[in-house]
Backbone as ProteinMPNN parsed JSONL, in Angstrom:
{"seq_chain_A": "LLMLIGATIDLVFGKDVNYSQLAADSVNNEFLAVILSKLLEIFKFLSDANVALLMAVFTGIYFLGIKQGRKMDDLMKSLGKAAASIAMIVLIIAAGGAFKQVLTDSGVAEYIKQIASGLEFNPLILAWCIAAVLRLAIGSATVATMTAAGIMLPIVGTTGVSPELMVLATGSGSLMFSHFNDIGFWMFKEYYNVSIKQTFAIWTVMESLVAIVGLLAALGLSLVI", "coords_chain_A": {"N_chain_A": [[0.698, -1.573, 0.333], [1.94, 1.341, 0.76], [4.017, 1.408, -1.403], [2.759, 1.978, -3.695], [0.979, 4.224, -2.797], [2.912, 5.861, -3.041], [4.576, 5.681, -5.528], [1.756, 7.116, -6.834], [1.834, 9.886, -5.978], [4.476, 9.902, -7.102], [3.952, 9.333, -10.0], [1.55, 11.792, -10.249], [2.94, 13.744, -9.406], [5.266, 13.97, -10.455], [8.581, 12.821, -10.027], [10.888, 14.425, -9.251], [9.617, 16.597, -7.662], [9.256, 19.292, -5.811], [8.261, 19.056, -2.944], [7.855, 21.2, -0.966], [7.364, 23.866, -2.175], [5.109, 22.607, -3.828], [3.117, 22.389, -1.973], [2.89, 25.241, -1.226], [1.875, 26.228, -3.498], [-0.486, 24.673, -3.379], [-2.473, 25.529, -0.99], [-3.685, 28.1, 0.416], [-2.967, 28.991, 3.024], [0.034, 29.247, 5.188], [0.692, 27.367, 7.339], [-1.194, 25.354, 7.292], [0.709, 24.669, 4.492], [3.135, 24.009, 5.327], [2.509, 21.92, 6.836], [1.306, 20.246, 4.836], [3.201, 19.571, 3.322], [5.229, 18.344, 4.688], [3.818, 15.984, 5.301], [3.737, 15.252, 2.774], [6.572, 14.477, 2.087], [6.657, 12.295, 3.839], [5.172, 10.315, 3.362], [6.771, 9.918, 1.166], [9.209, 9.012, 1.709], [8.346, 6.76, 3.551], [7.52, 5.186, 1.255], [9.569, 4.544, 0.07], [10.563, 1.521, -1.946], [12.526, -0.084, -0.493], [12.301, 0.632, 2.258], [9.04, 0.2, 2.778], [9.312, -2.195, 2.32], [10.964, -3.611, 4.493], [9.156, -2.643, 6.557], [7.028, -4.102, 6.257], [8.231, -6.456, 6.718], [8.988, -6.641, 9.675], [6.474, -6.07, 10.34], [5.072, -7.639, 9.879], [6.912, -10.039, 11.513], [5.823, -8.989, 13.817], [3.247, -9.461, 13.93], [2.689, -11.737, 13.512], [4.391, -13.404, 14.483], [5.428, -12.188, 17.788], [2.945, -11.672, 18.391], [1.574, -14.11, 18.373], [2.79, -15.006, 20.431], [5.016, -16.626, 19.769], [8.607, -17.271, 20.826], [11.175, -15.08, 20.821], [14.18, -16.164, 19.915], [12.713, -18.563, 18.372], [11.787, -17.121, 16.386], [13.581, -16.176, 15.346], [15.252, -18.375, 14.001], [13.392, -19.112, 12.263], [13.425, -17.096, 10.667], [16.251, -16.871, 9.757], [16.269, -19.637, 8.293], [14.117, -18.568, 6.201], [15.946, -16.534, 4.973], [18.221, -18.003, 4.25], [16.896, -19.694, 1.996], [16.767, -17.948, -0.061], [19.293, -16.688, -0.455], [21.033, -17.166, -2.211], [19.741, -16.89, -4.461], [19.669, -14.195, -4.507], [22.004, -13.737, -4.709], [23.116, -14.249, -7.158], [21.342, -12.735, -9.023], [22.16, -10.172, -8.407], [24.925, -10.58, -9.527], [24.687, -11.348, -12.042], [23.178, -8.682, -13.221], [25.274, -6.937, -12.272], [26.934, -7.761, -14.618], [25.704, -7.321, -16.953], [25.617, -4.921, -16.883], [28.36, -3.918, -17.213], [28.777, -5.122, -19.485], [27.017, -3.469, -21.015], [28.239, -0.462, -20.387], [30.666, -1.003, -21.583], [29.951, -0.362, -24.513], [28.425, -2.188, -26.129], [26.25, -2.337, -27.486], [26.525, 0.423, -28.888], [28.239, -0.395, -30.518], [27.22, -2.616, -31.822], [24.776, -1.269, -33.208], [26.058, 0.668, -35.112], [27.048, -1.4, -36.726], [24.518, -2.5, -37.752], [23.051, -0.562, -39.07], [24.45, -0.658, -41.521], [23.306, -2.487, -42.779], [21.091, -4.612, -44.97], [18.143, -5.576, -44.316], [15.214, -7.554, -44.384], [13.26, -5.768, -42.649], [11.659, -6.663, -40.295], [13.245, -8.554, -40.05], [15.768, -8.013, -39.5], [15.344, -6.306, -37.195], [14.793, -8.095, -35.436], [16.761, -9.985, -35.318], [18.803, -8.101, -34.407], [17.759, -7.541, -31.927], [17.962, -10.041, -30.593], [20.807, -10.662, -31.019], [21.874, -8.511, -29.054], [20.708, -9.148, -26.856], [22.007, -11.544, -26.456], [24.515, -10.52, -26.137], [24.028, -8.897, -23.904], [22.106, -9.657, -22.107], [20.022, -8.708, -20.656], [16.469, -8.849, -21.63], [14.763, -6.843, -21.351], [16.4, -4.276, -22.084], [17.842, -5.335, -24.326], [15.274, -4.882, -25.681], [14.514, -2.578, -25.768], [16.954, -0.982, -26.5], [16.994, -2.212, -29.198], [14.971, -1.137, -30.415], [15.471, 1.856, -30.395], [16.887, 1.818, -32.614], [15.888, 0.561, -34.583], [14.101, 2.613, -34.978], [14.443, 4.929, -36.805], [14.142, 3.592, -39.001], [11.634, 2.288, -39.062], [9.904, 4.318, -40.155], [10.751, 4.895, -42.668], [10.333, 2.699, -44.328], [7.603, 1.8, -44.31], [7.191, -0.208, -42.47], [4.628, -1.871, -40.439], [4.19, -0.674, -37.476], [3.38, -2.148, -35.425], [4.073, -5.153, -35.594], [6.273, -4.62, -36.072], [7.034, -4.442, -33.256], [6.338, -6.948, -32.305], [8.171, -8.507, -33.648], [10.644, -7.201, -32.598], [10.21, -7.961, -29.717], [10.002, -10.846, -29.909], [12.439, -11.397, -30.471], [13.893, -10.043, -28.294], [14.135, -12.7, -26.722], [15.757, -14.279, -27.455], [17.844, -17.282, -27.118], [18.547, -17.18, -23.758], [20.955, -17.186, -21.338], [24.241, -17.316, -19.681], [24.544, -15.046, -18.43], [21.824, -13.649, -17.998], [19.375, -12.916, -15.693], [16.867, -14.326, -15.389], [17.663, -16.615, -16.347], [19.204, -17.952, -14.183], [17.793, -17.861, -11.966], [15.212, -19.55, -12.605], [16.99, -21.821, -12.577], [17.584, -22.048, -9.716], [15.422, -22.013, -8.439], [14.219, -24.28, -9.258], [15.876, -26.033, -8.879], [18.041, -27.253, -10.788], [20.274, -28.334, -12.631], [22.787, -27.021, -14.926], [23.285, -27.772, -17.178], [20.588, -29.06, -17.786], [19.282, -26.512, -17.022], [19.753, -25.218, -19.294], [19.067, -27.068, -21.304], [16.014, -26.841, -20.846], [15.013, -24.524, -20.058], [16.662, -22.531, -21.68], [16.256, -23.57, -24.317], [13.567, -23.416, -24.504], [13.037, -20.544, -24.299], [14.287, -19.748, -26.679], [12.779, -21.088, -28.4], [10.447, -20.095, -28.433], [11.086, -17.404, -29.446], [11.865, -17.696, -31.972], [9.451, -18.719, -32.908], [7.883, -16.558, -32.71], [8.953, -14.438, -34.417], [8.118, -15.86, -36.985], [5.786, -15.394, -36.782], [5.098, -12.958, -36.763], [6.008, -12.324, -39.694], [4.887, -13.917, -41.124], [2.226, -12.965, -40.266], [3.054, -10.095, -42.044], [2.32, -10.55, -44.28], [0.051, -10.376, -45.033], [-1.112, -7.794, -43.616]], "CA_chain_A": [[0.143, 0.188, -0.085], [2.663, 2.343, 0.776], [4.51, 1.512, -2.512], [1.538, 2.147, -4.239], [0.768, 5.716, -2.416], [4.599, 6.637, -3.374], [4.257, 5.865, -7.196], [0.912, 7.719, -7.249], [2.715, 10.613, -6.285], [5.394, 10.168, -8.056], [2.574, 9.843, -11.6], [0.679, 12.624, -10.375], [3.387, 15.096, -9.276], [6.846, 13.85, -10.823], [9.781, 12.173, -9.259], [11.687, 15.485, -8.64], [8.872, 17.411, -7.433], [9.5, 20.137, -4.724], [7.162, 19.067, -2.288], [7.493, 22.316, -0.029], [6.714, 24.365, -3.315], [3.759, 22.331, -4.194], [2.222, 22.358, -0.805], [2.411, 26.161, -0.766], [1.056, 26.397, -4.277], [-1.98, 24.271, -2.982], [-3.173, 25.881, -0.402], [-2.974, 29.741, 1.045], [-2.397, 29.266, 5.208], [1.21, 28.992, 5.415], [0.688, 26.358, 8.504], [-0.975, 24.193, 6.249], [1.193, 24.212, 3.676], [4.02, 23.398, 5.939], [2.292, 20.449, 7.132], [1.049, 19.294, 3.778], [4.626, 19.436, 2.677], [6.038, 17.222, 5.46], [3.316, 14.548, 5.141], [4.056, 14.524, 1.29], [8.054, 13.58, 2.482], [6.952, 11.312, 5.203], [4.348, 9.263, 2.491], [7.656, 9.529, 0.196], [10.203, 8.026, 2.789], [7.833, 5.286, 3.515], [6.75, 4.459, -0.076], [10.345, 3.869, -0.835], [10.597, 0.063, -1.679], [13.115, -0.817, 0.649], [11.58, 1.41, 3.479], [8.459, -0.742, 2.952], [9.826, -3.641, 2.487], [11.544, -3.839, 5.992], [7.88, -2.477, 7.279], [6.426, -5.492, 6.109], [8.799, -8.004, 7.387], [8.841, -5.998, 11.03], [5.118, -6.084, 10.568], [5.257, -9.631, 9.88], [7.215, -10.953, 12.619], [5.016, -8.674, 15.329], [1.57, -9.917, 14.265], [2.571, -13.467, 13.148], [5.019, -13.741, 15.547], [5.215, -12.044, 18.801], [1.599, -11.42, 18.861], [0.738, -15.208, 18.386], [3.396, -15.834, 21.526], [6.538, -17.418, 19.602], [9.655, -16.707, 21.301], [12.016, -14.524, 19.961], [14.494, -17.326, 19.499], [12.219, -19.116, 17.297], [11.488, -16.095, 15.453], [15.264, -15.955, 14.315], [15.67, -19.023, 13.236], [12.555, -19.272, 11.153], [13.939, -15.488, 9.622], [17.347, -17.623, 9.166], [15.79, -20.324, 7.06], [13.86, -17.815, 5.034], [16.766, -16.106, 4.291], [19.272, -18.956, 3.302], [16.526, -20.211, 1.091], [16.946, -16.745, -1.264], [20.538, -15.8, -0.76], [21.892, -17.656, -3.489], [19.149, -16.366, -5.637], [19.723, -12.743, -4.74], [23.692, -12.406, -5.006], [23.067, -14.34, -8.59], [20.932, -11.8, -9.408], [22.929, -9.095, -8.461], [26.491, -10.576, -10.359], [23.951, -11.13, -13.311], [23.038, -7.207, -12.88], [26.563, -6.664, -12.44], [27.962, -7.991, -15.564], [25.201, -6.56, -17.563], [25.968, -3.391, -16.568], [29.443, -4.189, -17.684], [28.597, -5.13, -21.149], [26.448, -2.128, -21.636], [29.18, 0.443, -20.055], [31.544, -1.313, -22.715], [29.248, -0.053, -25.394], [28.361, -3.27, -26.875], [24.915, -1.917, -27.809], [26.739, 0.724, -29.842], [28.956, -1.44, -31.736], [25.975, -3.633, -32.946], [24.039, -0.262, -33.816], [26.703, 1.014, -35.916], [27.093, -2.38, -37.701], [23.173, -2.748, -38.224], [23.012, 0.546, -39.879], [24.743, -0.404, -43.106], [22.68, -3.534, -43.32], [20.022, -4.155, -45.719], [17.6, -7.06, -45.008], [13.67, -7.382, -44.513], [12.934, -4.698, -41.474], [11.324, -7.553, -39.152], [14.075, -9.923, -39.447], [17.044, -7.157, -38.948], [14.791, -5.752, -35.459], [14.68, -9.347, -34.603], [18.227, -10.167, -35.251], [19.288, -6.931, -33.355], [17.191, -7.513, -30.646], [18.844, -11.452, -30.431], [22.547, -10.302, -30.671], [21.81, -7.907, -27.982], [20.134, -10.408, -25.366], [22.971, -12.38, -26.239], [25.6, -9.77, -25.204], [23.861, -7.911, -22.476], [21.331, -10.576, -20.981], [18.772, -8.248, -20.364], [15.477, -8.525, -22.641], [14.206, -4.986, -21.407], [17.684, -3.56, -22.381], [17.652, -5.383, -25.849], [14.371, -4.404, -26.745], [14.525, -0.941, -25.742], [18.116, -0.365, -28.127], [17.114, -2.723, -30.564], [13.592, -0.33, -30.88], [15.516, 2.944, -30.703], [18.019, 1.53, -33.475], [14.786, 0.613, -35.831], [13.081, 3.717, -35.095], [14.118, 5.764, -38.123], [13.663, 2.122, -40.621], [10.027, 2.441, -39.276], [9.485, 5.573, -41.118], [11.148, 4.88, -44.543], [10.316, 1.078, -45.042], [6.558, 1.562, -43.897], [6.707, -1.816, -42.165], [3.559, -1.817, -39.191], [4.668, -0.702, -35.951], [3.072, -3.634, -34.68], [4.774, -6.335, -36.361], [7.651, -4.356, -35.636], [7.229, -4.718, -31.987], [6.408, -8.438, -31.786], [9.92, -9.254, -34.346], [11.849, -6.861, -31.564], [10.261, -8.223, -28.457], [10.623, -11.734, -29.965], [14.451, -11.166, -30.45], [15.065, -10.173, -27.303], [13.394, -13.534, -26.048], [16.386, -15.645, -28.381], [19.07, -17.651, -26.36], [18.814, -16.958, -22.63], [22.158, -17.968, -21.109], [24.651, -17.118, -18.007], [24.365, -13.481, -18.361], [20.331, -13.579, -17.751], [19.035, -13.078, -14.396], [15.866, -15.204, -15.152], [18.366, -18.172, -16.495], [19.689, -18.095, -12.855], [15.982, -17.956, -11.088], [14.615, -20.908, -12.907], [17.756, -22.984, -11.81], [18.148, -22.061, -8.529], [14.131, -22.066, -7.846], [13.635, -25.48, -9.728], [16.803, -26.753, -8.434], [18.089, -28.328, -11.639], [21.944, -28.245, -13.329], [23.37, -25.775, -15.489], [22.873, -28.74, -18.475], [19.273, -29.054, -17.2], [18.688, -25.106, -17.429], [19.9, -24.903, -21.131], [17.889, -28.332, -22.054], [14.619, -26.526, -20.363], [14.825, -22.611, -20.172], [16.775, -21.671, -23.094], [15.349, -23.681, -25.752], [11.692, -22.351, -24.496], [13.004, -19.084, -24.503], [14.81, -19.409, -28.024], [11.293, -21.516, -29.337], [9.3, -18.464, -28.3], [11.489, -16.1, -30.086], [11.768, -17.89, -33.152], [7.927, -18.385, -33.509], [7.111, -15.426, -33.053], [9.378, -14.089, -35.611], [7.794, -16.544, -37.968], [4.415, -15.243, -36.91], [5.435, -11.673, -37.431], [7.056, -12.752, -41.544], [3.783, -13.916, -41.378], [1.126, -11.784, -40.813], [3.561, -9.335, -42.588], [2.333, -10.95, -45.536], [-1.711, -10.09, -44.616], [-1.269, -6.897, -43.18]], "C_chain_A": [[0.973, 1.321, -0.001], [3.389, 2.791, -0.517], [3.417, 2.152, -3.571], [1.315, 3.828, -4.388], [2.022, 6.258, -3.202], [4.507, 6.515, -5.186], [3.301, 6.923, -7.589], [1.669, 8.952, -7.018], [3.865, 10.834, -7.006], [4.886, 10.287, -9.758], [2.053, 11.401, -11.165], [1.716, 13.954, -10.188], [5.1, 14.755, -10.117], [7.903, 13.306, -9.585], [10.901, 13.281, -8.556], [10.938, 16.859, -8.296], [9.398, 18.309, -6.087], [8.058, 20.33, -3.553], [6.547, 20.782, -1.255], [6.868, 23.485, -1.066], [5.558, 24.282, -3.664], [2.728, 22.587, -3.414], [1.986, 24.056, -1.066], [1.885, 26.778, -2.21], [-0.26, 25.983, -4.084], [-3.019, 24.674, -2.647], [-2.352, 27.438, 0.256], [-2.385, 29.627, 2.133], [-1.192, 28.545, 4.774], [1.054, 27.79, 6.535], [0.264, 25.734, 7.525], [-0.443, 23.589, 5.007], [2.2, 23.642, 4.121], [3.82, 21.989, 6.349], [1.59, 19.353, 5.943], [2.499, 18.552, 3.03], [5.713, 18.328, 3.364], [5.404, 15.972, 5.543], [3.816, 14.272, 3.811], [5.684, 13.537, 1.726], [7.532, 12.666, 3.419], [6.547, 10.398, 4.157], [6.15, 9.172, 1.811], [8.623, 8.386, 0.337], [9.865, 6.884, 3.036], [7.313, 4.966, 2.857], [8.102, 3.885, -0.896], [10.186, 2.106, -0.857], [11.231, -0.494, -0.64], [12.861, -0.497, 2.279], [10.439, 0.41, 3.626], [8.432, -1.793, 2.974], [10.008, -4.241, 3.939], [9.973, -3.121, 6.838], [7.362, -3.54, 7.572], [7.009, -6.664, 6.874], [8.701, -7.71, 8.937], [7.504, -6.299, 11.209], [4.492, -7.349, 10.936], [5.667, -10.198, 11.13], [6.19, -10.156, 14.05], [3.883, -9.198, 14.807], [1.832, -11.528, 13.997], [3.587, -14.125, 13.853], [5.134, -13.317, 17.211], [4.128, -12.048, 19.113], [1.044, -12.478, 18.82], [1.498, -16.392, 19.793], [4.515, -16.888, 21.317], [7.584, -16.603, 20.373], [10.48, -16.127, 20.19], [13.282, -15.265, 19.119], [14.389, -18.321, 18.277], [11.857, -18.702, 16.05], [12.733, -16.198, 14.284], [15.568, -16.99, 13.675], [14.561, -19.601, 12.098], [13.161, -18.129, 9.924], [15.001, -16.613, 8.85], [17.155, -18.686, 8.19], [15.42, -19.532, 5.97], [14.625, -17.296, 3.941], [17.699, -16.889, 3.604], [18.494, -19.469, 2.17], [16.424, -19.197, -0.03], [18.371, -16.379, -1.47], [21.282, -16.235, -1.558], [21.334, -16.669, -4.711], [19.457, -14.852, -6.03], [21.283, -12.803, -5.346], [24.197, -13.242, -6.891], [22.588, -13.389, -9.251], [21.639, -10.424, -9.771], [24.181, -9.294, -9.147], [25.633, -10.62, -11.837], [23.765, -9.727, -13.682], [24.225, -6.855, -13.154], [27.184, -6.914, -14.03], [27.346, -7.9, -16.53], [25.498, -5.527, -17.745], [27.532, -3.3, -17.044], [30.017, -4.03, -18.939], [28.014, -3.873, -21.415], [27.16, -0.862, -21.043], [30.35, 0.169, -21.438], [31.201, -0.911, -23.833], [28.982, -0.999, -26.674], [27.21, -3.088, -28.141], [25.361, -0.605, -29.042], [27.478, 0.38, -30.761], [27.819, -2.105, -32.354], [24.942, -2.398, -33.67], [25.041, -0.152, -35.223], [26.898, -0.061, -36.839], [25.801, -2.651, -38.633], [23.087, -1.431, -39.349], [23.229, 0.455, -41.296], [24.401, -1.658, -43.566], [21.45, -3.233, -44.439], [19.219, -5.764, -45.386], [16.071, -6.377, -44.694], [14.216, -6.384, -42.603], [12.959, -5.455, -40.329], [12.652, -8.574, -38.916], [15.373, -9.074, -39.028], [16.619, -6.64, -37.61], [15.364, -7.168, -34.865], [16.011, -10.225, -34.332], [18.876, -9.291, -34.205], [19.268, -7.058, -31.912], [18.343, -9.031, -29.887], [20.306, -11.166, -30.146], [22.397, -9.141, -29.691], [21.712, -8.364, -26.233], [21.346, -11.338, -25.377], [24.037, -11.871, -25.549], [25.027, -9.443, -24.038], [23.284, -8.755, -21.74], [19.975, -10.258, -20.997], [17.795, -8.114, -21.506], [15.061, -7.275, -22.691], [15.486, -4.104, -22.331], [17.603, -3.853, -24.049], [16.748, -5.146, -26.625], [14.517, -2.822, -26.763], [15.592, -0.692, -26.954], [17.706, -0.885, -29.043], [15.6, -1.557, -31.098], [14.248, 1.216, -31.232], [16.396, 3.016, -31.963], [17.053, 1.427, -34.742], [13.8, 1.906, -35.643], [12.936, 4.441, -36.669], [13.832, 4.516, -39.585], [12.244, 2.582, -40.438], [9.405, 3.422, -40.561], [9.177, 5.331, -42.436], [10.915, 3.685, -45.241], [8.459, 1.037, -45.032], [6.414, 0.407, -43.547], [5.904, -1.189, -40.949], [4.8, -1.816, -38.211], [4.424, -1.653, -35.039], [3.642, -4.728, -34.96], [6.099, -5.919, -36.084], [7.794, -4.554, -34.054], [7.16, -5.726, -31.458], [7.57, -8.664, -32.361], [10.511, -8.488, -32.908], [11.259, -7.895, -30.191], [10.392, -10.108, -28.431], [12.274, -11.81, -29.964], [14.796, -11.057, -29.492], [14.875, -11.443, -26.307], [15.057, -14.755, -26.369], [17.837, -15.854, -27.074], [19.531, -17.22, -25.027], [20.157, -17.669, -21.599], [22.825, -17.469, -19.926], [24.463, -15.694, -17.9], [22.748, -13.011, -17.803], [19.879, -13.705, -16.574], [17.912, -14.137, -14.373], [16.695, -17.133, -15.812], [18.825, -18.75, -14.649], [18.553, -18.446, -11.577], [15.722, -19.419, -11.015], [15.672, -21.678, -12.635], [17.754, -23.045, -10.539], [16.641, -22.437, -7.904], [13.61, -23.666, -7.951], [14.634, -26.64, -9.206], [17.675, -27.554, -9.158], [19.459, -27.807, -11.962], [22.067, -27.443, -14.439], [22.734, -26.526, -16.787], [21.31, -28.51, -18.468], [18.631, -27.713, -17.648], [18.692, -24.64, -18.954], [18.985, -25.652, -21.408], [16.308, -27.61, -21.971], [14.554, -25.003, -20.875], [15.095, -21.895, -21.386], [16.114, -22.423, -24.304], [14.188, -23.193, -25.37], [11.862, -21.175, -24.859], [13.073, -18.827, -26.03], [13.378, -20.018, -29.112], [10.101, -20.463, -29.494], [9.83, -17.663, -29.112], [11.506, -16.739, -31.58], [10.416, -18.002, -34.143], [6.946, -17.534, -33.527], [7.794, -14.056, -33.878], [8.69, -14.596, -36.587], [6.571, -15.905, -38.092], [4.342, -13.735, -37.482], [5.151, -11.527, -39.153], [5.404, -12.968, -41.524], [2.808, -12.872, -41.467], [1.644, -10.344, -41.743], [2.887, -9.599, -44.049], [0.85, -10.612, -45.987], [-2.064, -8.712, -44.26], [-0.279, -5.54, -44.281]], "O_chain_A": [[0.707, 2.293, -0.709], [3.499, 3.968, -0.859], [3.87, 3.086, -4.232], [1.386, 4.534, -5.394], [1.866, 7.174, -4.009], [4.361, 7.52, -5.881], [3.642, 7.684, -8.494], [2.329, 9.222, -8.022], [4.162, 11.931, -7.478], [5.325, 11.108, -10.563], [2.285, 12.234, -12.041], [1.431, 15.039, -10.695], [5.932, 15.661, -10.16], [7.781, 13.516, -8.378], [11.593, 13.034, -7.569], [11.412, 17.97, -8.534], [10.075, 17.633, -5.312], [7.241, 21.236, -3.386], [5.432, 21.241, -1.003], [5.82, 24.01, -0.69], [4.829, 25.253, -3.867], [1.621, 22.934, -3.826], [0.786, 24.324, -1.131], [1.43, 27.917, -2.106], [-1.189, 26.683, -4.487], [-4.118, 24.576, -3.193], [-1.183, 27.763, 0.465], [-1.275, 30.134, 2.295], [-1.229, 27.487, 4.146], [1.861, 26.984, 6.07], [1.104, 25.404, 6.688], [-0.791, 22.526, 4.492], [2.494, 22.623, 3.496], [4.65, 21.083, 6.268], [1.4, 18.142, 6.049], [2.709, 17.479, 2.465], [6.639, 17.708, 2.843], [6.045, 14.95, 5.787], [4.312, 13.166, 3.596], [5.839, 12.317, 1.674], [8.51, 12.106, 3.915], [7.411, 9.573, 3.859], [6.724, 8.131, 2.13], [8.858, 7.382, -0.336], [10.631, 5.931, 2.897], [6.352, 4.294, 3.23], [8.104, 3.185, -1.909], [9.741, 1.499, 0.116], [10.675, -1.303, 0.102], [13.157, -1.206, 3.241], [10.62, -0.375, 4.557], [7.604, -2.463, 3.591], [9.335, -5.151, 4.423], [10.026, -3.326, 8.051], [7.175, -4.005, 8.696], [6.42, -7.562, 7.477], [8.269, -8.679, 9.562], [7.236, -6.834, 12.285], [3.782, -7.838, 11.815], [4.85, -10.816, 11.812], [5.937, -10.766, 15.089], [3.276, -9.547, 15.82], [1.028, -12.383, 14.37], [3.663, -15.353, 13.836], [4.893, -14.261, 17.962], [3.958, -12.444, 20.266], [-0.135, -12.387, 19.162], [1.249, -17.55, 20.13], [4.919, -17.717, 22.132], [7.442, -15.391, 20.54], [10.521, -16.495, 19.016], [13.436, -15.062, 17.915], [15.252, -18.762, 17.519], [11.655, -19.341, 15.017], [12.805, -16.261, 13.056], [16.213, -16.783, 12.648], [14.871, -20.403, 11.217], [13.286, -18.296, 8.71], [14.785, -17.121, 7.75], [17.895, -18.663, 7.206], [16.05, -19.574, 4.914], [14.442, -17.353, 2.725], [18.031, -16.579, 2.46], [19.193, -19.773, 1.204], [15.935, -19.657, -1.061], [18.711, -15.82, -2.512], [22.365, -15.665, -1.689], [21.952, -15.994, -5.534], [19.516, -14.335, -7.146], [21.688, -12.078, -6.255], [25.167, -12.95, -7.591], [23.285, -12.998, -10.187], [21.715, -9.801, -10.83], [24.724, -8.237, -9.47], [26.019, -9.861, -12.726], [24.349, -9.515, -14.745], [24.422, -6.415, -14.287], [27.948, -6.06, -14.478], [27.996, -8.306, -17.493], [25.678, -5.113, -18.891], [27.791, -2.117, -17.265], [30.962, -3.404, -19.419], [28.669, -3.147, -22.163], [26.426, 0.095, -21.293], [30.763, 1.093, -22.139], [32.163, -0.987, -24.596], [29.216, -0.729, -27.852], [27.25, -3.515, -29.295], [24.665, -0.562, -30.056], [27.364, 0.881, -31.88], [27.656, -1.99, -33.568], [24.36, -2.713, -34.708], [24.796, -0.803, -36.238], [26.934, 0.357, -37.996], [25.845, -2.929, -39.831], [23.077, -1.701, -40.55], [22.618, 1.086, -42.159], [24.952, -2.102, -44.573], [20.971, -2.139, -44.739], [19.515, -6.819, -45.948], [15.769, -5.184, -44.723], [15.169, -6.474, -41.829], [13.797, -5.296, -39.442], [12.955, -9.181, -37.889], [16.035, -9.572, -38.119], [17.535, -6.504, -36.799], [16.224, -7.262, -33.99], [16.223, -10.961, -33.368], [19.436, -9.779, -33.223], [20.108, -6.862, -31.034], [19.18, -8.97, -28.987], [20.855, -11.457, -29.083], [23.566, -8.758, -29.657], [22.229, -8.121, -25.143], [21.672, -11.884, -24.323], [24.54, -12.438, -24.578], [25.652, -9.772, -23.03], [23.74, -8.843, -20.6], [19.015, -10.997, -21.217], [18.123, -7.337, -22.403], [14.953, -6.611, -23.721], [15.177, -3.324, -23.231], [17.382, -2.984, -24.892], [16.861, -5.103, -27.85], [14.61, -2.088, -27.747], [15.272, -0.314, -28.081], [17.883, -0.242, -30.078], [15.436, -1.349, -32.3], [13.748, 1.843, -32.166], [16.676, 4.129, -32.409], [17.296, 2.048, -35.776], [12.753, 1.994, -36.285], [11.966, 4.535, -37.421], [13.445, 4.69, -40.741], [11.636, 3.153, -41.344], [8.689, 3.19, -41.534], [8.16, 5.411, -43.125], [11.169, 3.516, -46.433], [7.968, 0.199, -45.788], [5.566, -0.257, -44.143], [6.325, -0.154, -40.432], [5.829, -2.486, -38.114], [5.106, -1.94, -34.055], [3.54, -5.435, -33.958], [6.999, -6.732, -35.873], [8.927, -4.878, -33.698], [7.658, -5.893, -30.345], [8.339, -9.15, -31.532], [10.861, -9.292, -32.045], [12.128, -8.624, -29.713], [10.732, -10.722, -27.42], [13.0, -12.463, -29.216], [15.838, -11.632, -29.177], [15.359, -11.356, -25.179], [15.344, -15.737, -25.684], [18.497, -15.027, -26.445], [20.711, -16.888, -24.909], [20.009, -18.834, -21.228], [22.06, -17.136, -19.021], [24.101, -15.381, -16.766], [22.646, -11.951, -17.185], [19.95, -14.879, -16.211], [17.914, -14.885, -13.395], [16.308, -18.294, -15.679], [18.664, -19.881, -14.19], [18.645, -19.148, -10.57], [15.846, -20.23, -10.098], [15.156, -22.736, -12.276], [17.931, -24.167, -10.065], [16.634, -23.142, -6.895], [12.88, -24.229, -7.135], [14.346, -27.834, -9.116], [18.187, -28.51, -8.574], [19.735, -26.715, -11.465], [20.955, -27.22, -14.918], [21.799, -26.004, -17.395], [20.873, -27.677, -19.262], [17.686, -27.666, -18.436], [17.898, -23.937, -19.578], [17.94, -25.132, -21.799], [15.5, -27.785, -22.883], [14.095, -24.551, -21.924], [14.405, -21.084, -22.004], [15.489, -21.809, -25.169], [13.752, -22.338, -26.141], [11.083, -20.616, -25.631], [12.333, -18.057, -26.641], [13.055, -19.561, -30.209], [9.243, -20.186, -30.332], [8.985, -16.993, -29.706], [11.014, -15.979, -32.414], [10.213, -17.684, -35.315], [5.803, -17.516, -33.984], [7.28, -12.94, -33.939], [8.473, -13.706, -37.409], [6.105, -15.739, -39.219], [3.667, -13.397, -38.453], [4.312, -10.813, -39.703], [4.718, -12.048, -41.97], [2.584, -12.108, -42.406], [0.775, -9.561, -42.126], [3.012, -8.724, -44.906], [0.527, -10.586, -47.175], [-3.206, -8.333, -44.521], [-0.305, -4.35, -43.964]]}, "name": "protein", "num_of_chains": 1, "seq": "LLMLIGATIDLVFGKDVNYSQLAADSVNNEFLAVILSKLLEIFKFLSDANVALLMAVFTGIYFLGIKQGRKMDDLMKSLGKAAASIAMIVLIIAAGGAFKQVLTDSGVAEYIKQIASGLEFNPLILAWCIAAVLRLAIGSATVATMTAAGIMLPIVGTTGVSPELMVLATGSGSLMFSHFNDIGFWMFKEYYNVSIKQTFAIWTVMESLVAIVGLLAALGLSLVI"}
């Protein structure tokens, strides 16, 4: 609820809003403006994801533990078991995100953009290939999609290709060959407790099939749209 309130405040007023100025513009009374400003700042602080989740943990400890008569030693053991079950996933996600950022900052996306600008392909295939290569190099489907979309944006206007099909092709390409630098790859492995070989055989193959079928669907629809 706190995170929802914070997101609503950001959506309505913007993330960089000056609460003092906003309160002064909203009410004529200086005293009420100060109170409103402080309330907005408090809500903003409490709605921060880290603060809100920490408060949720403390609330759960009190109402589901202390309030039920459980001893603190028992609660600490339960919390320790819960933390141990997710610790490896959290570490892997952090490492995957760091690796992705290293590749992004090294200019991989810009290098691919320069190469793609001189190629002549079907726009749908080109968008799919760019997104797929970015996904393979960076690991993040979101980054691959957004980067490929930025590269292909001028081409959409000059070729007259359907923007909807371009979105489908780009999104499909961003799912291609998930591997070590993809957070989802490690989450699947740890959550289902399978080996890396099994993760490739299940997760990577599934993602790649979705990517290929998506491209074929876009190409098929381009014949009738």
